[in-house]
JSON list of N, CA and C in Angstrom, two decimals:
[
{"chain": "A", "resi": 172, "resn": "MET", "atom": "N", "xyz": [1.03, -1.00, -0.06]},
{"chain": "A", "resi": 172, "resn": "MET", "atom": "CA", "xyz": [0.16, 0.07, 0.18]},
{"chain": "A", "resi": 172, "resn": "MET", "atom": "C", "xyz": [1.07, 1.35, -0.10]},
{"chain": "A", "resi": 173, "resn": "PRO", "atom": "N", "xyz": [0.65, 2.30, -0.97]},
{"chain": "A", "resi": 173, "resn": "PRO", "atom": "CA", "xyz": [1.42, 3.45, -1.01]},
{"chain": "A", "resi": 173, "resn": "PRO", "atom": "C", "xyz": [1.19, 3.92, 0.03]},
{"chain": "A", "resi": 174, "resn": "THR", "atom": "N", "xyz": [2.12, 4.91, 0.77]},
{"chain": "A", "resi": 174, "resn": "THR", "atom": "CA", "xyz": [2.25, 5.63, 2.14]},
{"chain": "A", "resi": 174, "resn": "THR", "atom": "C", "xyz": [3.15, 7.00, 1.69]},
{"chain": "A", "resi": 175, "resn": "LEU", "atom": "N", "xyz": [2.30, 8.16, 1.92]},
{"chain": "A", "resi": 175, "resn": "LEU", "atom": "CA", "xyz": [2.82, 8.76, 2.28]},
{"chain": "A", "resi": 175, "resn": "LEU", "atom": "C", "xyz": [2.77, 9.96, 3.94]},
{"chain": "A", "resi": 176, "resn": "ARG", "atom": "N", "xyz": [4.32, 10.20, 4.41]},
{"chain": "A", "resi": 176, "resn": "ARG", "atom": "CA", "xyz": [4.68, 10.44, 5.78]},
{"chain": "A", "resi": 176, "resn": "ARG", "atom": "C", "xyz": [4.83, 11.98, 5.84]},
{"chain": "A", "resi": 177, "resn": "LEU", "atom": "N", "xyz": [3.89, 13.45, 6.49]},
{"chain": "A", "resi": 177, "resn": "LEU", "atom": "CA", "xyz": [4.26, 14.68, 6.38]},
{"chain": "A", "resi": 177, "resn": "LEU", "atom": "C", "xyz": [4.94, 14.71, 8.15]},
{"chain": "A", "resi": 178, "resn": "ARG", "atom": "N", "xyz": [5.62, 15.27, 8.14]},
{"chain": "A", "resi": 178, "resn": "ARG", "atom": "CA", "xyz": [6.36, 15.98, 9.56]},
{"chain": "A", "resi": 178, "resn": "ARG", "atom": "C", "xyz": [6.95, 17.46, 9.63]},
{"chain": "A", "resi": 179, "resn": "GLY", "atom": "N", "xyz": [6.91, 17.83, 10.64]},
{"chain": "A", "resi": 179, "resn": "GLY", "atom": "CA", "xyz": [7.41, 19.14, 10.70]},
{"chain": "A", "resi": 179, "resn": "GLY", "atom": "C", "xyz": [6.49, 20.25, 11.80]},
{"chain": "A", "resi": 180, "resn": "ARG", "atom": "N", "xyz": [7.15, 20.86, 11.92]},
{"chain": "A", "resi": 180, "resn": "ARG", "atom": "CA", "xyz": [6.49, 22.04, 12.86]},
{"chain": "A", "resi": 180, "resn": "ARG", "atom": "C", "xyz": [5.90, 22.77, 11.85]},
{"chain": "A", "resi": 181, "resn": "TRP", "atom": "N", "xyz": [6.09, 22.80, 10.88]},
{"chain": "A", "resi": 181, "resn": "TRP", "atom": "CA", "xyz": [5.53, 23.78, 9.87]},
{"chain": "A", "resi": 181, "resn": "TRP", "atom": "C", "xyz": [4.02, 23.34, 9.53]},
{"chain": "A", "resi": 182, "resn": "LEU", "atom": "N", "xyz": [3.79, 22.22, 9.58]},
{"chain": "A", "resi": 182, "resn": "LEU", "atom": "CA", "xyz": [2.21, 21.09, 9.49]},
{"chain": "A", "resi": 182, "resn": "LEU", "atom": "C", "xyz": [1.39, 21.83, 10.63]},
{"chain": "A", "resi": 183, "resn": "GLU", "atom": "N", "xyz": [2.16, 22.30, 11.65]},
{"chain": "A", "resi": 183, "resn": "GLU", "atom": "CA", "xyz": [0.94, 22.93, 13.09]},
{"chain": "A", "resi": 183, "resn": "GLU", "atom": "C", "xyz": [1.13, 24.28, 12.63]},
{"chain": "A", "resi": 184, "resn": "GLN", "atom": "N", "xyz": [1.97, 25.14, 12.12]},
{"chain": "A", "resi": 184, "resn": "GLN", "atom": "CA", "xyz": [1.73, 25.99, 11.93]},
{"chain": "A", "resi": 184, "resn": "GLN", "atom": "C", "xyz": [0.65, 26.64, 10.98]},
{"chain": "A", "resi": 185, "resn": "LEU", "atom": "N", "xyz": [0.38, 25.61, 9.76]},
{"chain": "A", "resi": 185, "resn": "LEU", "atom": "CA", "xyz": [-0.61, 25.77, 9.22]},
{"chain": "A", "resi": 185, "resn": "LEU", "atom": "C", "xyz": [-2.12, 24.99, 9.39]},
{"chain": "A", "resi": 186, "resn": "GLY", "atom": "N", "xyz": [-1.68, 24.51, 10.32]},
{"chain": "A", "resi": 186, "resn": "GLY", "atom": "CA", "xyz": [-3.32, 24.65, 11.45]},
{"chain": "A", "resi": 186, "resn": "GLY", "atom": "C", "xyz": [-3.58, 22.95, 10.99]},
{"chain": "A", "resi": 187, "resn": "PHE", "atom": "N", "xyz": [-2.19, 21.78, 11.21]},
{"chain": "A", "resi": 187, "resn": "PHE", "atom": "CA", "xyz": [-2.50, 20.94, 10.93]},
{"chain": "A", "resi": 187, "resn": "PHE", "atom": "C", "xyz": [-1.72, 20.14, 12.18]},
{"chain": "A", "resi": 188, "resn": "VAL", "atom": "N", "xyz": [-2.79, 19.76, 13.29]},
{"chain": "A", "resi": 188, "resn": "VAL", "atom": "CA", "xyz": [-2.52, 19.21, 14.47]},
{"chain": "A", "resi": 188, "resn": "VAL", "atom": "C", "xyz": [-2.47, 17.68, 14.56]},
{"chain": "A", "resi": 189, "resn": "ILE", "atom": "N", "xyz": [-2.16, 16.98, 15.59]},
{"chain": "A", "resi": 189, "resn": "ILE", "atom": "CA", "xyz": [-2.43, 15.94, 15.60]},
{"chain": "A", "resi": 189, "resn": "ILE", "atom": "C", "xyz": [-3.78, 15.72, 15.84]},
{"chain": "A", "resi": 190, "resn": "GLY", "atom": "N", "xyz": [-4.41, 14.68, 15.82]},
{"chain": "A", "resi": 190, "resn": "GLY", "atom": "CA", "xyz": [-5.71, 14.56, 15.24]},
{"chain": "A", "resi": 190, "resn": "GLY", "atom": "C", "xyz": [-6.93, 14.85, 14.50]},
{"chain": "A", "resi": 191, "resn": "SER", "atom": "N", "xyz": [-6.05, 16.58, 13.93]},
{"chain": "A", "resi": 191, "resn": "SER", "atom": "CA", "xyz": [-6.71, 16.73, 12.64]},
{"chain": "A", "resi": 191, "resn": "SER", "atom": "C", "xyz": [-7.37, 15.51, 11.52]},
{"chain": "A", "resi": 192, "resn": "LYS", "atom": "N", "xyz": [-8.45, 15.93, 10.83]},
{"chain": "A", "resi": 192, "resn": "LYS", "atom": "CA", "xyz": [-9.23, 15.01, 10.06]},
{"chain": "A", "resi": 192, "resn": "LYS", "atom": "C", "xyz": [-8.68, 15.75, 8.85]},
{"chain": "A", "resi": 193, "resn": "LEU", "atom": "N", "xyz": [-8.29, 15.01, 7.78]},
{"chain": "A", "resi": 193, "resn": "LEU", "atom": "CA", "xyz": [-7.76, 15.69, 6.44]},
{"chain": "A", "resi": 193, "resn": "LEU", "atom": "C", "xyz": [-8.61, 14.90, 5.23]},
{"chain": "A", "resi": 194, "resn": "ASP", "atom": "N", "xyz": [-8.69, 15.84, 4.78]},
{"chain": "A", "resi": 194, "resn": "ASP", "atom": "CA", "xyz": [-9.20, 15.90, 2.94]},
{"chain": "A", "resi": 194, "resn": "ASP", "atom": "C", "xyz": [-8.14, 15.90, 1.93]},
{"chain": "A", "resi": 195, "resn": "ILE", "atom": "N", "xyz": [-8.24, 14.93, 1.64]},
{"chain": "A", "resi": 195, "resn": "ILE", "atom": "CA", "xyz": [-7.05, 14.51, 0.34]},
{"chain": "A", "resi": 195, "resn": "ILE", "atom": "C", "xyz": [-7.48, 14.03, -0.82]},
{"chain": "A", "resi": 196, "resn": "ARG", "atom": "N", "xyz": [-7.48, 14.64, -1.81]},
{"chain": "A", "resi": 196, "resn": "ARG", "atom": "CA", "xyz": [-7.65, 14.70, -3.21]},
{"chain": "A", "resi": 196, "resn": "ARG", "atom": "C", "xyz": [-7.03, 15.30, -4.12]},
{"chain": "A", "resi": 197, "resn": "MET", "atom": "N", "xyz": [-7.02, 14.51, -5.74]},
{"chain": "A", "resi": 197, "resn": "MET", "atom": "CA", "xyz": [-6.28, 14.62, -6.70]},
{"chain": "A", "resi": 197, "resn": "MET", "atom": "C", "xyz": [-6.98, 15.64, -7.65]},
{"chain": "A", "resi": 198, "resn": "ARG", "atom": "N", "xyz": [-6.02, 16.58, -8.18]},
{"chain": "A", "resi": 198, "resn": "ARG", "atom": "CA", "xyz": [-6.30, 17.75, -8.75]},
{"chain": "A", "resi": 198, "resn": "ARG", "atom": "C", "xyz": [-5.12, 17.91, -9.91]},
{"chain": "A", "resi": 199, "resn": "ASP", "atom": "N", "xyz": [-5.37, 17.69, -11.00]},
{"chain": "A", "resi": 199, "resn": "ASP", "atom": "CA", "xyz": [-4.50, 18.03, -12.33]},
{"chain": "A", "resi": 199, "resn": "ASP", "atom": "C", "xyz": [-3.10, 16.93, -12.01]},
{"chain": "A", "resi": 200, "resn": "GLY", "atom": "N", "xyz": [-3.25, 15.93, -11.82]},
{"chain": "A", "resi": 200, "resn": "GLY", "atom": "CA", "xyz": [-2.23, 15.16, -11.09]},
{"chain": "A", "resi": 200, "resn": "GLY", "atom": "C", "xyz": [-1.05, 15.79, -10.21]},
{"chain": "A", "resi": 201, "resn": "GLU", "atom": "N", "xyz": [-2.00, 16.64, -8.91]},
{"chain": "A", "resi": 201, "resn": "GLU", "atom": "CA", "xyz": [-1.34, 16.62, -7.48]},
{"chain": "A", "resi": 201, "resn": "GLU", "atom": "C", "xyz": [-2.18, 16.08, -6.49]},
{"chain": "A", "resi": 202, "resn": "LEU", "atom": "N", "xyz": [-1.77, 15.98, -5.52]},
{"chain": "A", "resi": 202, "resn": "LEU", "atom": "CA", "xyz": [-2.43, 15.89, -4.18]},
{"chain": "A", "resi": 202, "resn": "LEU", "atom": "C", "xyz": [-2.51, 16.98, -3.85]},
{"chain": "A", "resi": 203, "resn": "VAL", "atom": "N", "xyz": [-3.86, 17.34, -2.94]},
{"chain": "A", "resi": 203, "resn": "VAL", "atom": "CA", "xyz": [-4.16, 18.29, -2.59]},
{"chain": "A", "resi": 203, "resn": "VAL", "atom": "C", "xyz": [-4.17, 17.72, -1.01]},
{"chain": "A", "resi": 204, "resn": "VAL", "atom": "N", "xyz": [-3.58, 18.41, -0.26]},
{"chain": "A", "resi": 204, "resn": "VAL", "atom": "CA", "xyz": [-4.22, 18.02, 1.35]},
{"chain": "A", "resi": 204, "resn": "VAL", "atom": "C", "xyz": [-4.42, 19.49, 1.87]},
{"chain": "A", "resi": 205, "resn": "SER", "atom": "N", "xyz": [-5.55, 19.28, 2.47]},
{"chain": "A", "resi": 205, "resn": "SER", "atom": "CA", "xyz": [-6.42, 20.50, 3.76]},
{"chain": "A", "resi": 205, "resn": "SER", "atom": "C", "xyz": [-7.02, 19.92, 4.82]},
{"chain": "A", "resi": 206, "resn": "LEU", "atom": "N", "xyz": [-7.32, 20.60, 5.42]},
{"chain": "A", "resi": 206, "resn": "LEU", "atom": "CA", "xyz": [-7.95, 20.34, 6.82]},
{"chain": "A", "resi": 206, "resn": "LEU", "atom": "C", "xyz": [-9.78, 20.03, 6.16]},
{"chain": "A", "resi": 207, "resn": "ALA", "atom": "N", "xyz": [-10.31, 18.82, 7.10]},
{"chain": "A", "resi": 207, "resn": "ALA", "atom": "CA", "xyz": [-11.38, 18.57, 6.63]},
{"chain": "A", "resi": 207, "resn": "ALA", "atom": "C", "xyz": [-12.26, 19.72, 7.51]},
{"chain": "A", "resi": 208, "resn": "ARG", "atom": "N", "xyz": [-13.78, 19.66, 6.33]},
{"chain": "A", "resi": 208, "resn": "ARG", "atom": "CA", "xyz": [-15.06, 21.00, 7.53]},
{"chain": "A", "resi": 208, "resn": "ARG", "atom": "C", "xyz": [-14.82, 20.12, 8.47]},
{"chain": "A", "resi": 209, "resn": "LYS", "atom": "N", "xyz": [-15.47, 20.78, 9.37]},
{"chain": "A", "resi": 209, "resn": "LYS", "atom": "CA", "xyz": [-16.09, 20.28, 10.56]},
{"chain": "A", "resi": 209, "resn": "LYS", "atom": "C", "xyz": [-17.58, 20.77, 10.61]},
{"chain": "A", "resi": 210, "resn": "ASP", "atom": "N", "xyz": [-18.41, 19.54, 10.41]},
{"chain": "A", "resi": 210, "resn": "ASP", "atom": "CA", "xyz": [-19.65, 19.44, 10.10]},
{"chain": "A", "resi": 210, "resn": "ASP", "atom": "C", "xyz": [-20.66, 19.39, 11.52]}
]
């Protein structure tokens, strides 16, 4: 299974904290990672 691991304080500075839910999409050959909306 393909795996992608991102690490670093820069993620926290962008709002990606431990336990964050993510929205991962493919767009024009790129992976776009964003915080999932809180419903």
